[in-house]
PDB file of C-alpha atoms in Angstrom:
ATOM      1  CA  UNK A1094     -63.497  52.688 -18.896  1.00 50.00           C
ATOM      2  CA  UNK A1095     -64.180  53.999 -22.643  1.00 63.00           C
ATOM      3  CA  UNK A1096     -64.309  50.446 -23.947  1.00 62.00           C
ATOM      4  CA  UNK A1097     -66.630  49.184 -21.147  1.00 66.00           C
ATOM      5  CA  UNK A1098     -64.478  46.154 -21.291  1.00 63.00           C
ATOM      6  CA  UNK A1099     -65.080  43.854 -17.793  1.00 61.00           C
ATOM      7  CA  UNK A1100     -62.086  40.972 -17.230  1.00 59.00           C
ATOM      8  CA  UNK A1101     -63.081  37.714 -17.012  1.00 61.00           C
ATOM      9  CA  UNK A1102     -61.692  34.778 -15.292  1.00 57.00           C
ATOM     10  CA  UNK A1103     -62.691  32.284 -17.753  1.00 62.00           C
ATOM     11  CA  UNK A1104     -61.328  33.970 -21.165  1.00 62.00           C
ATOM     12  CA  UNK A1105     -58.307  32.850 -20.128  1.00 67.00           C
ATOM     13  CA  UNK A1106     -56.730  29.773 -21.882  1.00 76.00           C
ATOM     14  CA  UNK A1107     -56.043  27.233 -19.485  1.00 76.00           C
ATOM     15  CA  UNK A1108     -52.262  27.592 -19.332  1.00 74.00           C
ATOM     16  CA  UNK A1109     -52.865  31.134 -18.249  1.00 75.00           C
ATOM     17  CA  UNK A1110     -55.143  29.901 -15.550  1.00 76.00           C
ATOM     18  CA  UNK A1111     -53.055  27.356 -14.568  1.00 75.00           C
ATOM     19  CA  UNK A1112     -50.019  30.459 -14.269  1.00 73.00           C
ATOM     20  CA  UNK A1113     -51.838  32.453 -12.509  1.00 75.00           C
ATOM     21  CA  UNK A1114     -53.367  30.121  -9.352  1.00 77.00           C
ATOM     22  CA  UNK A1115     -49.599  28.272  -9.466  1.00 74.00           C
ATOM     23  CA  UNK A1116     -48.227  32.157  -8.832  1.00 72.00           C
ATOM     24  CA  UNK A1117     -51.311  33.139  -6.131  1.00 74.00           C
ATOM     25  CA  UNK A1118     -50.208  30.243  -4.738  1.00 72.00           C
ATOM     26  CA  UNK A1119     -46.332  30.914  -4.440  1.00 69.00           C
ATOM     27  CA  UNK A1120     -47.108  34.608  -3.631  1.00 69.00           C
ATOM     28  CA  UNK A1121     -49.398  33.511  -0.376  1.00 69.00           C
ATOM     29  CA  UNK A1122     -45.896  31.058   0.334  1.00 68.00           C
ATOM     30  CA  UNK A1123     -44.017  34.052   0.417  1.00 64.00           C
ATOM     31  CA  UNK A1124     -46.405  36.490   2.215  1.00 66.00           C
ATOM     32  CA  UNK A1125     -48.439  34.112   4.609  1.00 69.00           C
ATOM     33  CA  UNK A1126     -45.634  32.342   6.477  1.00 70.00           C
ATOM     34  CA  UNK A1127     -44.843  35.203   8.310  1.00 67.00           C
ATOM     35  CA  UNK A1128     -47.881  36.449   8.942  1.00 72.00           C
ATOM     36  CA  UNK A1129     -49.120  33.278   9.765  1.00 74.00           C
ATOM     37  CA  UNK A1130     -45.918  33.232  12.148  1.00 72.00           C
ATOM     38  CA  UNK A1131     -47.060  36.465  14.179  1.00 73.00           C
ATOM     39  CA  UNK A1132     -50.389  34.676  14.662  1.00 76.00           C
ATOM     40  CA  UNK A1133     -48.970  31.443  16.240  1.00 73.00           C
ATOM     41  CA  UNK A1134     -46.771  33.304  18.434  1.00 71.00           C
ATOM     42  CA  UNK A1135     -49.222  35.602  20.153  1.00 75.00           C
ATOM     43  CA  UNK A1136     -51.203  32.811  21.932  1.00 79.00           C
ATOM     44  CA  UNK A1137     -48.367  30.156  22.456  1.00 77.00           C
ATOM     45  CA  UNK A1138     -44.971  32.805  23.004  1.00 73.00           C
ATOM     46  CA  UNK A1139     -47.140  35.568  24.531  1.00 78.00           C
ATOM     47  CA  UNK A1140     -47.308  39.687  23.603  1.00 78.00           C
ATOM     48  CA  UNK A1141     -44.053  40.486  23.900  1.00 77.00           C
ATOM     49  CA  UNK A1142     -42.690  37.609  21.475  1.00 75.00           C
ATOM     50  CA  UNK A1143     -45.628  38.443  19.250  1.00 78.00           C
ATOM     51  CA  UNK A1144     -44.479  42.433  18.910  1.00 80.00           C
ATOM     52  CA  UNK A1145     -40.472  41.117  18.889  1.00 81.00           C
ATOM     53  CA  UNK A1146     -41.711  38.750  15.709  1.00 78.00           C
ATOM     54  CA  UNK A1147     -43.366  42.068  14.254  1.00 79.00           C
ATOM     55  CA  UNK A1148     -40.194  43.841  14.994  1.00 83.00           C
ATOM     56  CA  UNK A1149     -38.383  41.543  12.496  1.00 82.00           C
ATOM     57  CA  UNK A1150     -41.148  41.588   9.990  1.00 80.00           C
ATOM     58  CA  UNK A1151     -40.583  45.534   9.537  1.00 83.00           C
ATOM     59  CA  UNK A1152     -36.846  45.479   9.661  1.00 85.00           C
ATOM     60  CA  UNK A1153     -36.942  42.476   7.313  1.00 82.00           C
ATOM     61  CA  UNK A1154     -39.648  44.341   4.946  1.00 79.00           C
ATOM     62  CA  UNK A1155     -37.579  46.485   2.701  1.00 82.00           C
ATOM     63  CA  UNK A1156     -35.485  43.640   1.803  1.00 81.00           C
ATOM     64  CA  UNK A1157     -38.472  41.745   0.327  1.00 76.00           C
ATOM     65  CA  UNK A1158     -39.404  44.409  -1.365  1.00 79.00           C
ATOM     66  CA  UNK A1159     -36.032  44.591  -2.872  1.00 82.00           C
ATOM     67  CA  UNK A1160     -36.245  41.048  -3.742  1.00 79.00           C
ATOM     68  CA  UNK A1161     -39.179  40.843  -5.130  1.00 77.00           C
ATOM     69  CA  UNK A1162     -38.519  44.141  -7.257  1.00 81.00           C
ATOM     70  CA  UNK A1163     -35.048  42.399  -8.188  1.00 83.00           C
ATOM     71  CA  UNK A1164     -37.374  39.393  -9.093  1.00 79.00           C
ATOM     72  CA  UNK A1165     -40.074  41.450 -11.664  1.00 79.00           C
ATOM     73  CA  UNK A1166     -36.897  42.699 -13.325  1.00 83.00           C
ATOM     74  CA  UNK A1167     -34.680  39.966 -14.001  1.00 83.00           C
ATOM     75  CA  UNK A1168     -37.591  37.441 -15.149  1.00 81.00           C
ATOM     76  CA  UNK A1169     -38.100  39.402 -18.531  1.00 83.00           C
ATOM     77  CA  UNK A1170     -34.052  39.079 -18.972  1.00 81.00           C
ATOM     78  CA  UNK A1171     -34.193  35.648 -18.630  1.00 84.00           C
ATOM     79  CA  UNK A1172     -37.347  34.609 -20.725  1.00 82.00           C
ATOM     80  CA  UNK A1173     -35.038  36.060 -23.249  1.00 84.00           C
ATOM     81  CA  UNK A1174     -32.196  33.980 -23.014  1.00 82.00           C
ATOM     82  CA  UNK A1175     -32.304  30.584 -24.954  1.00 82.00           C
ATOM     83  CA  UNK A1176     -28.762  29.387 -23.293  1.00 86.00           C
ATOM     84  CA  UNK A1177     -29.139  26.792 -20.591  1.00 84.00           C
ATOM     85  CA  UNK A1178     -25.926  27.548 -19.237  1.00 88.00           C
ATOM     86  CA  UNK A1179     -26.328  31.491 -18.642  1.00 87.00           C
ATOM     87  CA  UNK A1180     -29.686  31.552 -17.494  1.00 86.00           C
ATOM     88  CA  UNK A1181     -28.451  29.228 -14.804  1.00 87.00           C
ATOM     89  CA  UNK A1182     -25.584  31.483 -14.467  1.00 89.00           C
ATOM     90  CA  UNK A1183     -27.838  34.503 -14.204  1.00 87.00           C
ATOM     91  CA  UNK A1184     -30.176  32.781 -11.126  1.00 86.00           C
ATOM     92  CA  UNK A1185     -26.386  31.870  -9.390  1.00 89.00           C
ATOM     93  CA  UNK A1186     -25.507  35.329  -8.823  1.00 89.00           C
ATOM     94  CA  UNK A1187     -29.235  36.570  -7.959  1.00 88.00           C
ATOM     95  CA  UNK A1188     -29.043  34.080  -5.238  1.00 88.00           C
ATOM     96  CA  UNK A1189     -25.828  34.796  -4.481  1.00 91.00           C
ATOM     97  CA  UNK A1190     -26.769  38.555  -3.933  1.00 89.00           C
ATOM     98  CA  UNK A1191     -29.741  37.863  -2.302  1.00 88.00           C
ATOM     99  CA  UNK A1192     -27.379  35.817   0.204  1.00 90.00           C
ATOM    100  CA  UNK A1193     -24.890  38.604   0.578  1.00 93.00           C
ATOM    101  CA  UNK A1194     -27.637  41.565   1.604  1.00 90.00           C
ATOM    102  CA  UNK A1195     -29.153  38.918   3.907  1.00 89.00           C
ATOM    103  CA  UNK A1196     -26.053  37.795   5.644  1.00 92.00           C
ATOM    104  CA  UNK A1197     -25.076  41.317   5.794  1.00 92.00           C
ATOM    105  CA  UNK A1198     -28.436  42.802   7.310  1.00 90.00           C
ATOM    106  CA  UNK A1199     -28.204  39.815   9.736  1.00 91.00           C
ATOM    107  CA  UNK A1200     -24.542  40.388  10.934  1.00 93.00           C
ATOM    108  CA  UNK A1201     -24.878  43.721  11.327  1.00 92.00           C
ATOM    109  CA  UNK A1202     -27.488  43.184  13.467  1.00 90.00           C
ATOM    110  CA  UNK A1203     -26.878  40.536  15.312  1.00 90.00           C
ATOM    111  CA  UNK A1204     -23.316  42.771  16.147  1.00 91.00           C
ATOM    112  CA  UNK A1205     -25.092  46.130  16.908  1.00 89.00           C
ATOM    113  CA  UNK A1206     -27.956  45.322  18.671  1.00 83.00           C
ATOM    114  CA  UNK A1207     -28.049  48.819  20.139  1.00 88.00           C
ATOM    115  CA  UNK A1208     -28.992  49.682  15.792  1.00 89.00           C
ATOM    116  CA  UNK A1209     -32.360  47.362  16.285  1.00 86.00           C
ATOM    117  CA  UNK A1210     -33.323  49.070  19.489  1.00 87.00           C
ATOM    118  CA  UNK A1211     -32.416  52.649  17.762  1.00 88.00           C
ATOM    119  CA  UNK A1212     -35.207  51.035  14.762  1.00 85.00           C
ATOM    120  CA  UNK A1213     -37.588  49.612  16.463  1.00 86.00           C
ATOM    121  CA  UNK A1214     -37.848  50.604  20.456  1.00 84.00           C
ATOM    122  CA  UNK A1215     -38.804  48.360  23.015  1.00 82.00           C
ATOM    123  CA  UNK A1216     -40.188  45.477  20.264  1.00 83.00           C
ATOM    124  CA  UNK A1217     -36.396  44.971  19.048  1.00 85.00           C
ATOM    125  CA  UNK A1218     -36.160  41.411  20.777  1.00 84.00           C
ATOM    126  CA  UNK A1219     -33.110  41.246  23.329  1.00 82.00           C
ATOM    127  CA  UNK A1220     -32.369  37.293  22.480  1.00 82.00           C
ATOM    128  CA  UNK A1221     -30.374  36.526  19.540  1.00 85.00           C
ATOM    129  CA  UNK A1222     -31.345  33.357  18.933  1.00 84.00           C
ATOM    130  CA  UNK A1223     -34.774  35.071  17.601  1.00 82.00           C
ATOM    131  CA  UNK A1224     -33.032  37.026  15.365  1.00 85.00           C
ATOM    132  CA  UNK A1225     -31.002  33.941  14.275  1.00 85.00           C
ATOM    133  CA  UNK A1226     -34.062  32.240  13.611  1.00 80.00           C
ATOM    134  CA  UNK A1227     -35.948  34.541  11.995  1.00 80.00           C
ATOM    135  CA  UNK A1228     -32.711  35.182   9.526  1.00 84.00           C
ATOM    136  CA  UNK A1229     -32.967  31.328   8.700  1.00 83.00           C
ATOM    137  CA  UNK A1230     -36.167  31.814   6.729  1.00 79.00           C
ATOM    138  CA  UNK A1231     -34.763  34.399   5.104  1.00 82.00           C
ATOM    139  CA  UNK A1232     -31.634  32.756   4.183  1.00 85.00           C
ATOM    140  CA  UNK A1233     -34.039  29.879   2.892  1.00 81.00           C
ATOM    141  CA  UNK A1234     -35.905  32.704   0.276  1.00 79.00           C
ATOM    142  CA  UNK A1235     -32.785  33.986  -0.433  1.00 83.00           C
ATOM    143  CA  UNK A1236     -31.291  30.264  -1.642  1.00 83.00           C
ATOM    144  CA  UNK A1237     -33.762  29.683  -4.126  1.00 82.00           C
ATOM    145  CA  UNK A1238     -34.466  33.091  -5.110  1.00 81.00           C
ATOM    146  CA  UNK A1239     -32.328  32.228  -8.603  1.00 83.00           C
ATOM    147  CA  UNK A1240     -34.071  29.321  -9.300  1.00 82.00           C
ATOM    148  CA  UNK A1241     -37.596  30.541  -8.628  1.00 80.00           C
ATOM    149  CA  UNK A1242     -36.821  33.842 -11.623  1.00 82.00           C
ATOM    150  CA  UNK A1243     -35.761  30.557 -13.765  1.00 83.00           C
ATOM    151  CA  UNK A1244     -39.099  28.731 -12.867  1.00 81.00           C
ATOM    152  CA  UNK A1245     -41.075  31.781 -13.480  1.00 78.00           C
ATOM    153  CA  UNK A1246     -39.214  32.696 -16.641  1.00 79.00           C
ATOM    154  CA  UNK A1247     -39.585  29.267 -18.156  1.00 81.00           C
ATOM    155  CA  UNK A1248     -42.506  29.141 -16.745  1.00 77.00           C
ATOM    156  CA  UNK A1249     -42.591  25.886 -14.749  1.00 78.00           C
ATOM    157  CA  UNK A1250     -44.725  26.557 -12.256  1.00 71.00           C
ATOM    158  CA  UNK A1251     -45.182  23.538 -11.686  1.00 76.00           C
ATOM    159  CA  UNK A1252     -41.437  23.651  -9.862  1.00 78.00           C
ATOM    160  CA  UNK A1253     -41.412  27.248  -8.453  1.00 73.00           C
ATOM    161  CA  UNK A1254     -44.315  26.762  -6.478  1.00 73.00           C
ATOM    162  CA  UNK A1255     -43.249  23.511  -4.531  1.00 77.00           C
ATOM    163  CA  UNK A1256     -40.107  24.728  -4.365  1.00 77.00           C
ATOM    164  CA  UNK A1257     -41.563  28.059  -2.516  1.00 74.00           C
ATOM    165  CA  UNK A1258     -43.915  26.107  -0.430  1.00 73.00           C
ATOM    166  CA  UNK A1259     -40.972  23.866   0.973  1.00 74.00           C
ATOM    167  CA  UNK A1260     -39.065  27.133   2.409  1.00 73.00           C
ATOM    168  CA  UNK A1261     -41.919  29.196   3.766  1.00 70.00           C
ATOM    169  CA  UNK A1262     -42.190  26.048   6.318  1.00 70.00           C
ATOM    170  CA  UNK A1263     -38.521  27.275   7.418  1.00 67.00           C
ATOM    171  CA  UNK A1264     -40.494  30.825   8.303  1.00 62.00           C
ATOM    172  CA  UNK A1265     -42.651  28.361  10.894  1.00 63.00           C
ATOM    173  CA  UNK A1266     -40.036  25.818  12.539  1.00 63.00           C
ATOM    174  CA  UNK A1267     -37.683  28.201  13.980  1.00 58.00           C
TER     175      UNK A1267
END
């Protein structure tokens, strides 16, 4: 506010440009498949489906967040490294956690469905197979989560959006 400085799109070089509609772009694959998921379902599946699907969404929710906070921190890590081999190594075991909590949150509540009703009420959704379904896109972020903090530290782009865009249709088919 001292400076009077205003941003401006077009300072930008074009490689940051280029970054930054490539990461827009794989944020709205990560955020608008489910959303767009809750609106689909209210006119085809009905009320009830459409508050079960929201039911999921907040359960779900704190594990993005986790992800995505487990994202912002490794990607400075692994612009550092200059080894092929580890920085591979590194996006192996984020996935690979990123797996585990998912699996985990899924079993648990695909076991104890009484702990979904205790969370959420009346909108936990009594069929599994929702649950099941819902867990597959999230099993599909969770896969390429390693690759996607490689993409973004190396910044190719170019791959980590595709990439994203291919699993957020997983969000939509089940």
């Amino acid at each position: 506010l001292t400076l009077r400085a205003r941003p401006s799109w077009g300072a930008a070089t074009s490689d940051d440009r280029r970054r930054r509609w490539a990461f827009g772009i794989e944020y709205l694959a990560t955020a608008g498949p489910v959303q767009l998921l809750t609106i689909l379902a209210a006119p085809s599946l009905g009320l009830a489906q459409t508050g079960f699907l929201r039911a999921l969404q907040t359960v779900y929710g704190p594990l993005n967040i986790a992800i995505m906070g487990l994202r912002n921190a490794l990607v400075p890590a692994a612009a550092e490294e200059k080894q092929a081999r580890v920085l591979w190594s590194l996006a192996v075991k984020a996935s690979a956690l990123a797996l585990f909590v998912t699996a985990l949150m899924t079993t648990v509540l695909l076991l104890c469905p009484g702990l979904g009703v205790a969370l959420m009420g009346d909108s936990w959704p009594q069929d599994p197979a929702l649950l099941a379904g819902f867990a597959l896109g999230r099993f599909a972020t969770a896969a390429i989560f390693g690759a996607l903090i490689v993409f973004r530290a190396t910044d190719a782009s170019h791959l980590s959006t595709p990439l994203r865009l291919v699993t957020a249709a997983l969000f939509l088919v089940p």
